[in-house]
Amino acid sequence: QSVLTQPPSASGTPGQRVTISCFGSSSNIARNTVNWYQQLPGTAPKLLMYNNNQRPSGVPDRFSGSKSGTSASLAISGLQSEDEADYYCAAWDDRLNGHVVFGGGTKLTVL
Amino acid sequence: EVQLLESGGGLVQPGGSLRLSCAASGFTFSSYAMSWVRQAPGKGLEWVSTIRSGSGRTYYADSVKGRFTISRDNSKNTLYVQMNSLRAEDTAVYYCAKPITTSGVGDLDAYDIWGQGTMVTVSS
């Protein structure tokens, strides 16, 4: 069971806007920044968002992130077929000397 | 080109040991904290361990604490993880990962560069 909670699945049609949520606690999301990763089948994860809402170079502005209290969300607008992937949230957790916690992942299907 | 290349994976019996290596190139390895993240077959991502750059301070997931040791050789631009007392539940693809920044927000946990991964299978 993951420390951060994500819905196991999400879906949308091309052009739609979808949102993926990530719920944590006072020791992780509330105190630290949230990062989001995209993982296409058979490939290594890719950093999609860091510091809650910052996009690394090369990530389209269709992707946006936000955080409020103990939860965060990733929004994808103008959904495209190539967005079909697994999405993971992650954050530093201050308990137990400090460690990184991941969400269980959300499988996004483009219908 | 910034690159991470893991090696050392393979099949090992329960209770056995394995050392993974991650060769880094294209960036100033000594300036970055480095991490290992694993993914069991068909499962999600699980953070394993992180080692800071300057102090060498280490952090471990509870699931590997006391069994795994992360280390680095800055002269060789290489990250290691020594894995002892391996269990079936350690079976996974192991990735090494570099953070997007050397200091400040994200310096321990926002991984912008990942290796291709190396598979570790613990089975008799």
PDB file of C-alpha atoms in Angstrom:
ATOM      1  CA  GLN A   1       0.000   0.000   0.000  1.00  0.00           C
ATOM      2  CA  SER A   2       1.517   3.292  -1.133  1.00  0.00           C
ATOM      3  CA  VAL A   3       1.986   6.264   1.190  1.00  0.00           C
ATOM      4  CA  LEU A   4       0.596   8.585  -1.484  1.00  0.00           C
ATOM      5  CA  THR A   5      -2.846   7.685  -2.814  1.00  0.00           C
ATOM      6  CA  GLN A   6      -3.732   7.930  -6.488  1.00  0.00           C
ATOM      7  CA  PRO A   7      -6.720   6.575  -8.404  1.00  0.00           C
ATOM      8  CA  PRO A   8      -5.640   3.391 -10.174  1.00  0.00           C
ATOM      9  CA  SER A   9      -7.122   4.505 -13.478  1.00  0.00           C
ATOM     10  CA  ALA A  10      -8.320   7.521 -15.427  1.00  0.00           C
ATOM     11  CA  SER A  11      -9.541   8.016 -18.950  1.00  0.00           C
ATOM     12  CA  GLY A  12     -10.532  10.625 -21.477  1.00  0.00           C
ATOM     13  CA  THR A  13     -11.100  11.202 -25.147  1.00  0.00           C
ATOM     14  CA  PRO A  14      -8.735  13.130 -27.420  1.00  0.00           C
ATOM     15  CA  GLY A  15      -8.910  16.858 -26.756  1.00  0.00           C
ATOM     16  CA  GLN A  16     -10.415  16.463 -23.302  1.00  0.00           C
ATOM     17  CA  ARG A  17      -8.941  17.667 -20.032  1.00  0.00           C
ATOM     18  CA  VAL A  18      -8.217  15.058 -17.380  1.00  0.00           C
ATOM     19  CA  THR A  19      -7.012  15.436 -13.820  1.00  0.00           C
ATOM     20  CA  ILE A  20      -5.128  12.929 -11.684  1.00  0.00           C
ATOM     21  CA  SER A  21      -5.161  13.395  -7.930  1.00  0.00           C
ATOM     22  CA  CYS A  22      -2.573  12.498  -5.325  1.00  0.00           C
ATOM     23  CA  PHE A  23      -3.375  12.431  -1.617  1.00  0.00           C
ATOM     24  CA  GLY A  24      -0.721  12.468   1.071  1.00  0.00           C
ATOM     25  CA  SER A  25      -0.285  13.698   4.619  1.00  0.00           C
ATOM     26  CA  SER A  26       1.307  16.303   6.846  1.00  0.00           C
ATOM     27  CA  SER A  27       4.706  14.614   6.669  1.00  0.00           C
ATOM     28  CA  ASN A  28       5.007  14.601   2.895  1.00  0.00           C
ATOM     29  CA  ILE A  29       2.865  16.685   0.552  1.00  0.00           C
ATOM     30  CA  ALA A  30       1.930  19.298   3.162  1.00  0.00           C
ATOM     31  CA  ARG A  31       5.582  20.055   3.951  1.00  0.00           C
ATOM     32  CA  ASN A  32       7.392  19.254   0.721  1.00  0.00           C
ATOM     33  CA  THR A  33       7.051  19.698  -2.995  1.00  0.00           C
ATOM     34  CA  VAL A  34       5.406  17.194  -5.317  1.00  0.00           C
ATOM     35  CA  ASN A  35       6.877  15.677  -8.443  1.00  0.00           C
ATOM     36  CA  TRP A  36       5.076  13.830 -11.223  1.00  0.00           C
ATOM     37  CA  TYR A  37       6.436  11.142 -13.520  1.00  0.00           C
ATOM     38  CA  GLN A  38       5.115   9.677 -16.745  1.00  0.00           C
ATOM     39  CA  GLN A  39       6.014   6.117 -17.662  1.00  0.00           C
ATOM     40  CA  LEU A  40       5.296   4.723 -21.083  1.00  0.00           C
ATOM     41  CA  PRO A  41       5.158   0.920 -21.389  1.00  0.00           C
ATOM     42  CA  GLY A  42       8.563  -0.690 -21.253  1.00  0.00           C
ATOM     43  CA  THR A  43      10.444   2.534 -20.640  1.00  0.00           C
ATOM     44  CA  ALA A  44      12.028   4.347 -17.726  1.00  0.00           C
ATOM     45  CA  PRO A  45       9.975   7.024 -15.978  1.00  0.00           C
ATOM     46  CA  LYS A  46      10.170  10.608 -17.210  1.00  0.00           C
ATOM     47  CA  LEU A  47       9.984  13.677 -14.975  1.00  0.00           C
ATOM     48  CA  LEU A  48       6.841  15.539 -15.975  1.00  0.00           C
ATOM     49  CA  MET A  49       6.491  18.108 -13.200  1.00  0.00           C
ATOM     50  CA  TYR A  50       8.635  19.139 -10.235  1.00  0.00           C
ATOM     51  CA  ASN A  51       8.316  21.616  -7.387  1.00  0.00           C
ATOM     52  CA  ASN A  52       4.523  21.189  -7.629  1.00  0.00           C
ATOM     53  CA  ASN A  53       4.035  23.054 -10.891  1.00  0.00           C
ATOM     54  CA  GLN A  54       7.333  23.427 -12.736  1.00  0.00           C
ATOM     55  CA  ARG A  55       7.731  21.740 -16.113  1.00  0.00           C
ATOM     56  CA  PRO A  56      11.186  20.470 -17.093  1.00  0.00           C
ATOM     57  CA  SER A  57      12.442  21.583 -20.452  1.00  0.00           C
ATOM     58  CA  GLY A  58      10.602  19.832 -23.273  1.00  0.00           C
ATOM     59  CA  VAL A  59       7.400  19.049 -21.397  1.00  0.00           C
ATOM     60  CA  PRO A  60       4.408  20.607 -23.218  1.00  0.00           C
ATOM     61  CA  ASP A  61       2.372  23.244 -21.420  1.00  0.00           C
ATOM     62  CA  ARG A  62      -0.655  20.973 -21.811  1.00  0.00           C
ATOM     63  CA  PHE A  63       0.607  19.491 -18.539  1.00  0.00           C
ATOM     64  CA  SER A  64       0.121  21.463 -15.342  1.00  0.00           C
ATOM     65  CA  GLY A  65       0.452  20.724 -11.650  1.00  0.00           C
ATOM     66  CA  SER A  66      -0.935  22.121  -8.439  1.00  0.00           C
ATOM     67  CA  LYS A  67      -0.818  21.480  -4.707  1.00  0.00           C
ATOM     68  CA  SER A  68      -3.048  22.401  -1.826  1.00  0.00           C
ATOM     69  CA  GLY A  69      -2.589  21.185   1.724  1.00  0.00           C
ATOM     70  CA  THR A  70      -2.041  17.439   1.724  1.00  0.00           C
ATOM     71  CA  SER A  71      -3.072  16.848  -1.871  1.00  0.00           C
ATOM     72  CA  ALA A  72      -1.783  17.541  -5.336  1.00  0.00           C
ATOM     73  CA  SER A  73      -3.052  17.127  -8.849  1.00  0.00           C
ATOM     74  CA  LEU A  74      -1.790  16.782 -12.389  1.00  0.00           C
ATOM     75  CA  ALA A  75      -3.915  18.144 -15.195  1.00  0.00           C
ATOM     76  CA  ILE A  76      -3.565  17.256 -18.839  1.00  0.00           C
ATOM     77  CA  SER A  77      -5.438  19.408 -21.332  1.00  0.00           C
ATOM     78  CA  GLY A  78      -5.901  18.719 -25.018  1.00  0.00           C
ATOM     79  CA  LEU A  79      -5.480  15.002 -24.362  1.00  0.00           C
ATOM     80  CA  GLN A  80      -3.541  13.132 -27.042  1.00  0.00           C
ATOM     81  CA  SER A  81      -3.171   9.431 -27.754  1.00  0.00           C
ATOM     82  CA  GLU A  82       0.514   9.564 -26.837  1.00  0.00           C
ATOM     83  CA  ASP A  83      -0.444  10.644 -23.316  1.00  0.00           C
ATOM     84  CA  GLU A  84      -1.613   7.089 -22.615  1.00  0.00           C
ATOM     85  CA  ALA A  85       0.777   6.005 -19.881  1.00  0.00           C
ATOM     86  CA  ASP A  86       1.192   5.418 -16.163  1.00  0.00           C
ATOM     87  CA  TYR A  87       1.505   8.533 -14.013  1.00  0.00           C
ATOM     88  CA  TYR A  88       3.120   8.631 -10.569  1.00  0.00           C
ATOM     89  CA  CYS A  89       3.242  11.364  -7.952  1.00  0.00           C
ATOM     90  CA  ALA A  90       6.111  11.500  -5.483  1.00  0.00           C
ATOM     91  CA  ALA A  91       7.313  13.618  -2.593  1.00  0.00           C
ATOM     92  CA  TRP A  92       9.883  13.713   0.161  1.00  0.00           C
ATOM     93  CA  ASP A  93       8.564  12.449   3.495  1.00  0.00           C
ATOM     94  CA  ASP A  94      10.077  13.863   6.666  1.00  0.00           C
ATOM     95  CA  ARG A  95       9.426  10.819   8.841  1.00  0.00           C
ATOM     96  CA  LEU A  96      11.995   8.120   9.608  1.00  0.00           C
ATOM     97  CA  ASN A  97      15.091  10.208   8.870  1.00  0.00           C
ATOM     98  CA  GLY A  98      13.591  11.242   5.520  1.00  0.00           C
ATOM     99  CA  HIS A  99      12.705   9.246   2.451  1.00  0.00           C
ATOM    100  CA  VAL A 100      10.929   9.510  -0.892  1.00  0.00           C
ATOM    101  CA  VAL A 101       7.381   8.230  -1.226  1.00  0.00           C
ATOM    102  CA  PHE A 102       5.578   7.413  -4.446  1.00  0.00           C
ATOM    103  CA  GLY A 103       1.928   7.069  -5.265  1.00  0.00           C
ATOM    104  CA  GLY A 104       0.696   3.740  -6.549  1.00  0.00           C
ATOM    105  CA  GLY A 105       0.349   5.094 -10.053  1.00  0.00           C
ATOM    106  CA  THR A 106      -2.568   5.972 -12.315  1.00  0.00           C
ATOM    107  CA  LYS A 107      -3.054   4.244 -15.647  1.00  0.00           C
ATOM    108  CA  LEU A 108      -4.359   6.836 -18.103  1.00  0.00           C
ATOM    109  CA  THR A 109      -6.298   5.491 -21.063  1.00  0.00           C
ATOM    110  CA  VAL A 110      -7.092   7.652 -24.077  1.00  0.00           C
ATOM    111  CA  LEU A 111     -10.354   6.350 -25.460  1.00  0.00           C
TER     112      LEU A 111
ATOM    113  CA  GLU B   1      24.651  13.771 -23.534  1.00  0.00           C
ATOM    114  CA  VAL B   2      23.638  13.109 -19.942  1.00  0.00           C
ATOM    115  CA  GLN B   3      23.476   9.375 -19.421  1.00  0.00           C
ATOM    116  CA  LEU B   4      23.152   6.746 -16.711  1.00  0.00           C
ATOM    117  CA  LEU B   5      23.989   3.118 -17.395  1.00  0.00           C
ATOM    118  CA  GLU B   6      23.180   0.436 -14.840  1.00  0.00           C
ATOM    119  CA  SER B   7      24.795  -2.977 -14.720  1.00  0.00           C
ATOM    120  CA  GLY B   8      25.144  -5.940 -12.400  1.00  0.00           C
ATOM    121  CA  GLY B   9      21.638  -7.335 -12.413  1.00  0.00           C
ATOM    122  CA  GLY B  10      20.869 -11.011 -12.750  1.00  0.00           C
ATOM    123  CA  LEU B  11      19.461 -14.101 -11.106  1.00  0.00           C
ATOM    124  CA  VAL B  12      20.397 -14.727  -7.478  1.00  0.00           C
ATOM    125  CA  GLN B  13      19.149 -17.176  -4.873  1.00  0.00           C
ATOM    126  CA  PRO B  14      17.283 -16.018  -1.783  1.00  0.00           C
ATOM    127  CA  GLY B  15      19.779 -14.941   0.853  1.00  0.00           C
ATOM    128  CA  GLY B  16      22.362 -14.114  -1.789  1.00  0.00           C
ATOM    129  CA  SER B  17      24.113 -10.865  -2.640  1.00  0.00           C
ATOM    130  CA  LEU B  18      24.488  -8.658  -5.675  1.00  0.00           C
ATOM    131  CA  ARG B  19      26.149  -5.327  -6.378  1.00  0.00           C
ATOM    132  CA  LEU B  20      24.640  -2.984  -8.917  1.00  0.00           C
ATOM    133  CA  SER B  21      26.600  -0.220 -10.593  1.00  0.00           C
ATOM    134  CA  CYS B  22      25.480   2.924 -12.380  1.00  0.00           C
ATOM    135  CA  ALA B  23      27.975   4.674 -14.639  1.00  0.00           C
ATOM    136  CA  ALA B  24      27.233   8.359 -15.125  1.00  0.00           C
ATOM    137  CA  SER B  25      28.369  10.624 -17.926  1.00  0.00           C
ATOM    138  CA  GLY B  26      27.644  14.044 -19.359  1.00  0.00           C
ATOM    139  CA  PHE B  27      27.282  15.924 -16.064  1.00  0.00           C
ATOM    140  CA  THR B  28      29.269  16.740 -12.918  1.00  0.00           C
ATOM    141  CA  PHE B  29      28.446  13.548 -11.044  1.00  0.00           C
ATOM    142  CA  SER B  30      30.100  14.646  -7.803  1.00  0.00           C
ATOM    143  CA  SER B  31      27.737  17.614  -7.457  1.00  0.00           C
ATOM    144  CA  TYR B  32      24.497  15.641  -7.429  1.00  0.00           C
ATOM    145  CA  ALA B  33      22.777  13.430  -4.919  1.00  0.00           C
ATOM    146  CA  MET B  34      21.992  10.105  -6.584  1.00  0.00           C
ATOM    147  CA  SER B  35      19.266   7.572  -5.993  1.00  0.00           C
ATOM    148  CA  TRP B  36      18.077   4.056  -6.699  1.00  0.00           C
ATOM    149  CA  VAL B  37      14.426   3.398  -7.522  1.00  0.00           C
ATOM    150  CA  ARG B  38      12.988  -0.044  -8.266  1.00  0.00           C
ATOM    151  CA  GLN B  39       9.918  -1.427  -9.954  1.00  0.00           C
ATOM    152  CA  ALA B  40       8.687  -4.968  -9.378  1.00  0.00           C
ATOM    153  CA  PRO B  41       7.134  -6.695 -12.402  1.00  0.00           C
ATOM    154  CA  GLY B  42       3.744  -5.173 -13.114  1.00  0.00           C
ATOM    155  CA  LYS B  43       3.950  -2.907 -10.060  1.00  0.00           C
ATOM    156  CA  GLY B  44       4.582   0.733  -9.315  1.00  0.00           C
ATOM    157  CA  LEU B  45       7.731   2.659  -8.544  1.00  0.00           C
ATOM    158  CA  GLU B  46       9.415   2.203  -5.169  1.00  0.00           C
ATOM    159  CA  TRP B  47      12.224   4.434  -3.940  1.00  0.00           C
ATOM    160  CA  VAL B  48      15.130   2.433  -2.528  1.00  0.00           C
ATOM    161  CA  SER B  49      17.923   4.754  -1.423  1.00  0.00           C
ATOM    162  CA  THR B  50      19.603   8.131  -1.884  1.00  0.00           C
ATOM    163  CA  ILE B  51      23.138   9.339  -1.230  1.00  0.00           C
ATOM    164  CA  ARG B  52      23.989  13.021  -0.970  1.00  0.00           C
ATOM    165  CA  SER B  53      26.857  14.528  -2.895  1.00  0.00           C
ATOM    166  CA  GLY B  54      29.034  16.396  -0.412  1.00  0.00           C
ATOM    167  CA  SER B  55      28.352  14.794   2.953  1.00  0.00           C
ATOM    168  CA  GLY B  56      27.625  11.353   1.558  1.00  0.00           C
ATOM    169  CA  ARG B  57      24.651  11.131   3.904  1.00  0.00           C
ATOM    170  CA  THR B  58      22.479   8.175   3.017  1.00  0.00           C
ATOM    171  CA  TYR B  59      18.773   7.431   3.187  1.00  0.00           C
ATOM    172  CA  TYR B  60      17.067   4.056   2.872  1.00  0.00           C
ATOM    173  CA  ALA B  61      13.578   2.665   2.465  1.00  0.00           C
ATOM    174  CA  ASP B  62      12.490   0.615   5.456  1.00  0.00           C
ATOM    175  CA  SER B  63      12.157  -2.414   3.198  1.00  0.00           C
ATOM    176  CA  VAL B  64      15.901  -2.481   2.476  1.00  0.00           C
ATOM    177  CA  LYS B  65      17.430  -0.866   5.562  1.00  0.00           C
ATOM    178  CA  GLY B  66      20.153  -3.026   7.051  1.00  0.00           C
ATOM    179  CA  ARG B  67      20.425  -5.144   3.895  1.00  0.00           C
ATOM    180  CA  PHE B  68      21.314  -2.645   1.157  1.00  0.00           C
ATOM    181  CA  THR B  69      24.207  -0.168   1.148  1.00  0.00           C
ATOM    182  CA  ILE B  70      24.394   2.712  -1.286  1.00  0.00           C
ATOM    183  CA  SER B  71      27.770   4.232  -2.122  1.00  0.00           C
ATOM    184  CA  ARG B  72      29.477   6.318  -4.758  1.00  0.00           C
ATOM    185  CA  ASP B  73      32.924   6.738  -6.278  1.00  0.00           C
ATOM    186  CA  ASN B  74      33.145  10.272  -7.606  1.00  0.00           C
ATOM    187  CA  SER B  75      36.536   9.556  -9.184  1.00  0.00           C
ATOM    188  CA  LYS B  76      34.852   6.930 -11.348  1.00  0.00           C
ATOM    189  CA  ASN B  77      31.510   8.754 -11.774  1.00  0.00           C
ATOM    190  CA  THR B  78      29.802   5.633 -10.528  1.00  0.00           C
ATOM    191  CA  LEU B  79      26.970   4.901  -8.117  1.00  0.00           C
ATOM    192  CA  TYR B  80      26.625   1.532  -6.412  1.00  0.00           C
ATOM    193  CA  VAL B  81      24.201  -0.418  -4.305  1.00  0.00           C
ATOM    194  CA  GLN B  82      25.350  -3.509  -2.452  1.00  0.00           C
ATOM    195  CA  MET B  83      22.376  -5.791  -1.877  1.00  0.00           C
ATOM    196  CA  ASN B  84      22.680  -8.530   0.754  1.00  0.00           C
ATOM    197  CA  SER B  85      20.225 -11.038   2.203  1.00  0.00           C
ATOM    198  CA  LEU B  86      18.119 -10.783  -0.917  1.00  0.00           C
ATOM    199  CA  ARG B  87      14.495 -11.841  -0.810  1.00  0.00           C
ATOM    200  CA  ALA B  88      11.968 -12.769  -3.458  1.00  0.00           C
ATOM    201  CA  GLU B  89      10.270  -9.421  -2.911  1.00  0.00           C
ATOM    202  CA  ASP B  90      13.450  -7.633  -4.021  1.00  0.00           C
ATOM    203  CA  THR B  91      12.820  -8.890  -7.554  1.00  0.00           C
ATOM    204  CA  ALA B  92      12.516  -5.779  -9.695  1.00  0.00           C
ATOM    205  CA  VAL B  93      14.024  -3.551 -12.319  1.00  0.00           C
ATOM    206  CA  TYR B  94      16.459  -1.260 -10.533  1.00  0.00           C
ATOM    207  CA  TYR B  95      16.919   2.248 -11.898  1.00  0.00           C
ATOM    208  CA  CYS B  96      19.504   4.792 -10.899  1.00  0.00           C
ATOM    209  CA  ALA B  97      18.280   8.352 -11.072  1.00  0.00           C
ATOM    210  CA  LYS B  98      19.757  11.848 -11.073  1.00  0.00           C
ATOM    211  CA  PRO B  99      17.878  14.843  -9.661  1.00  0.00           C
ATOM    212  CA  ILE B 100      17.174  17.953 -11.695  1.00  0.00           C
ATOM    213  CA  THR B 101      19.204  20.212  -9.410  1.00  0.00           C
ATOM    214  CA  THR B 102      22.284  20.064  -7.198  1.00  0.00           C
ATOM    215  CA  SER B 103      20.735  21.960  -4.307  1.00  0.00           C
ATOM    216  CA  GLY B 104      17.451  23.299  -3.043  1.00  0.00           C
ATOM    217  CA  VAL B 105      13.999  22.051  -3.903  1.00  0.00           C
ATOM    218  CA  GLY B 106      14.104  18.743  -5.698  1.00  0.00           C
ATOM    219  CA  ASP B 107      17.770  18.006  -5.067  1.00  0.00           C
ATOM    220  CA  LEU B 108      16.929  14.656  -3.493  1.00  0.00           C
ATOM    221  CA  ASP B 109      13.723  13.619  -5.172  1.00  0.00           C
ATOM    222  CA  ALA B 110      12.994  15.267  -8.555  1.00  0.00           C
ATOM    223  CA  TYR B 111      14.664  12.826 -10.955  1.00  0.00           C
ATOM    224  CA  ASP B 112      15.104  14.164 -14.459  1.00  0.00           C
ATOM    225  CA  ILE B 113      17.522  11.532 -15.729  1.00  0.00           C
ATOM    226  CA  TRP B 114      16.981   7.798 -15.347  1.00  0.00           C
ATOM    227  CA  GLY B 115      19.018   4.849 -16.499  1.00  0.00           C
ATOM    228  CA  GLN B 116      17.535   2.078 -18.605  1.00  0.00           C
ATOM    229  CA  GLY B 117      17.295  -0.180 -15.572  1.00  0.00           C
ATOM    230  CA  THR B 118      18.811  -3.522 -14.672  1.00  0.00           C
ATOM    231  CA  MET B 119      16.707  -6.550 -13.748  1.00  0.00           C
ATOM    232  CA  VAL B 120      17.297  -8.364 -10.473  1.00  0.00           C
ATOM    233  CA  THR B 121      15.556 -11.693  -9.999  1.00  0.00           C
ATOM    234  CA  VAL B 122      15.676 -13.409  -6.626  1.00  0.00           C
ATOM    235  CA  SER B 123      14.599 -17.001  -6.983  1.00  0.00           C
ATOM    236  CA  SER B 124      15.726 -20.516  -6.201  1.00  0.00           C
TER     237      SER B 124
END
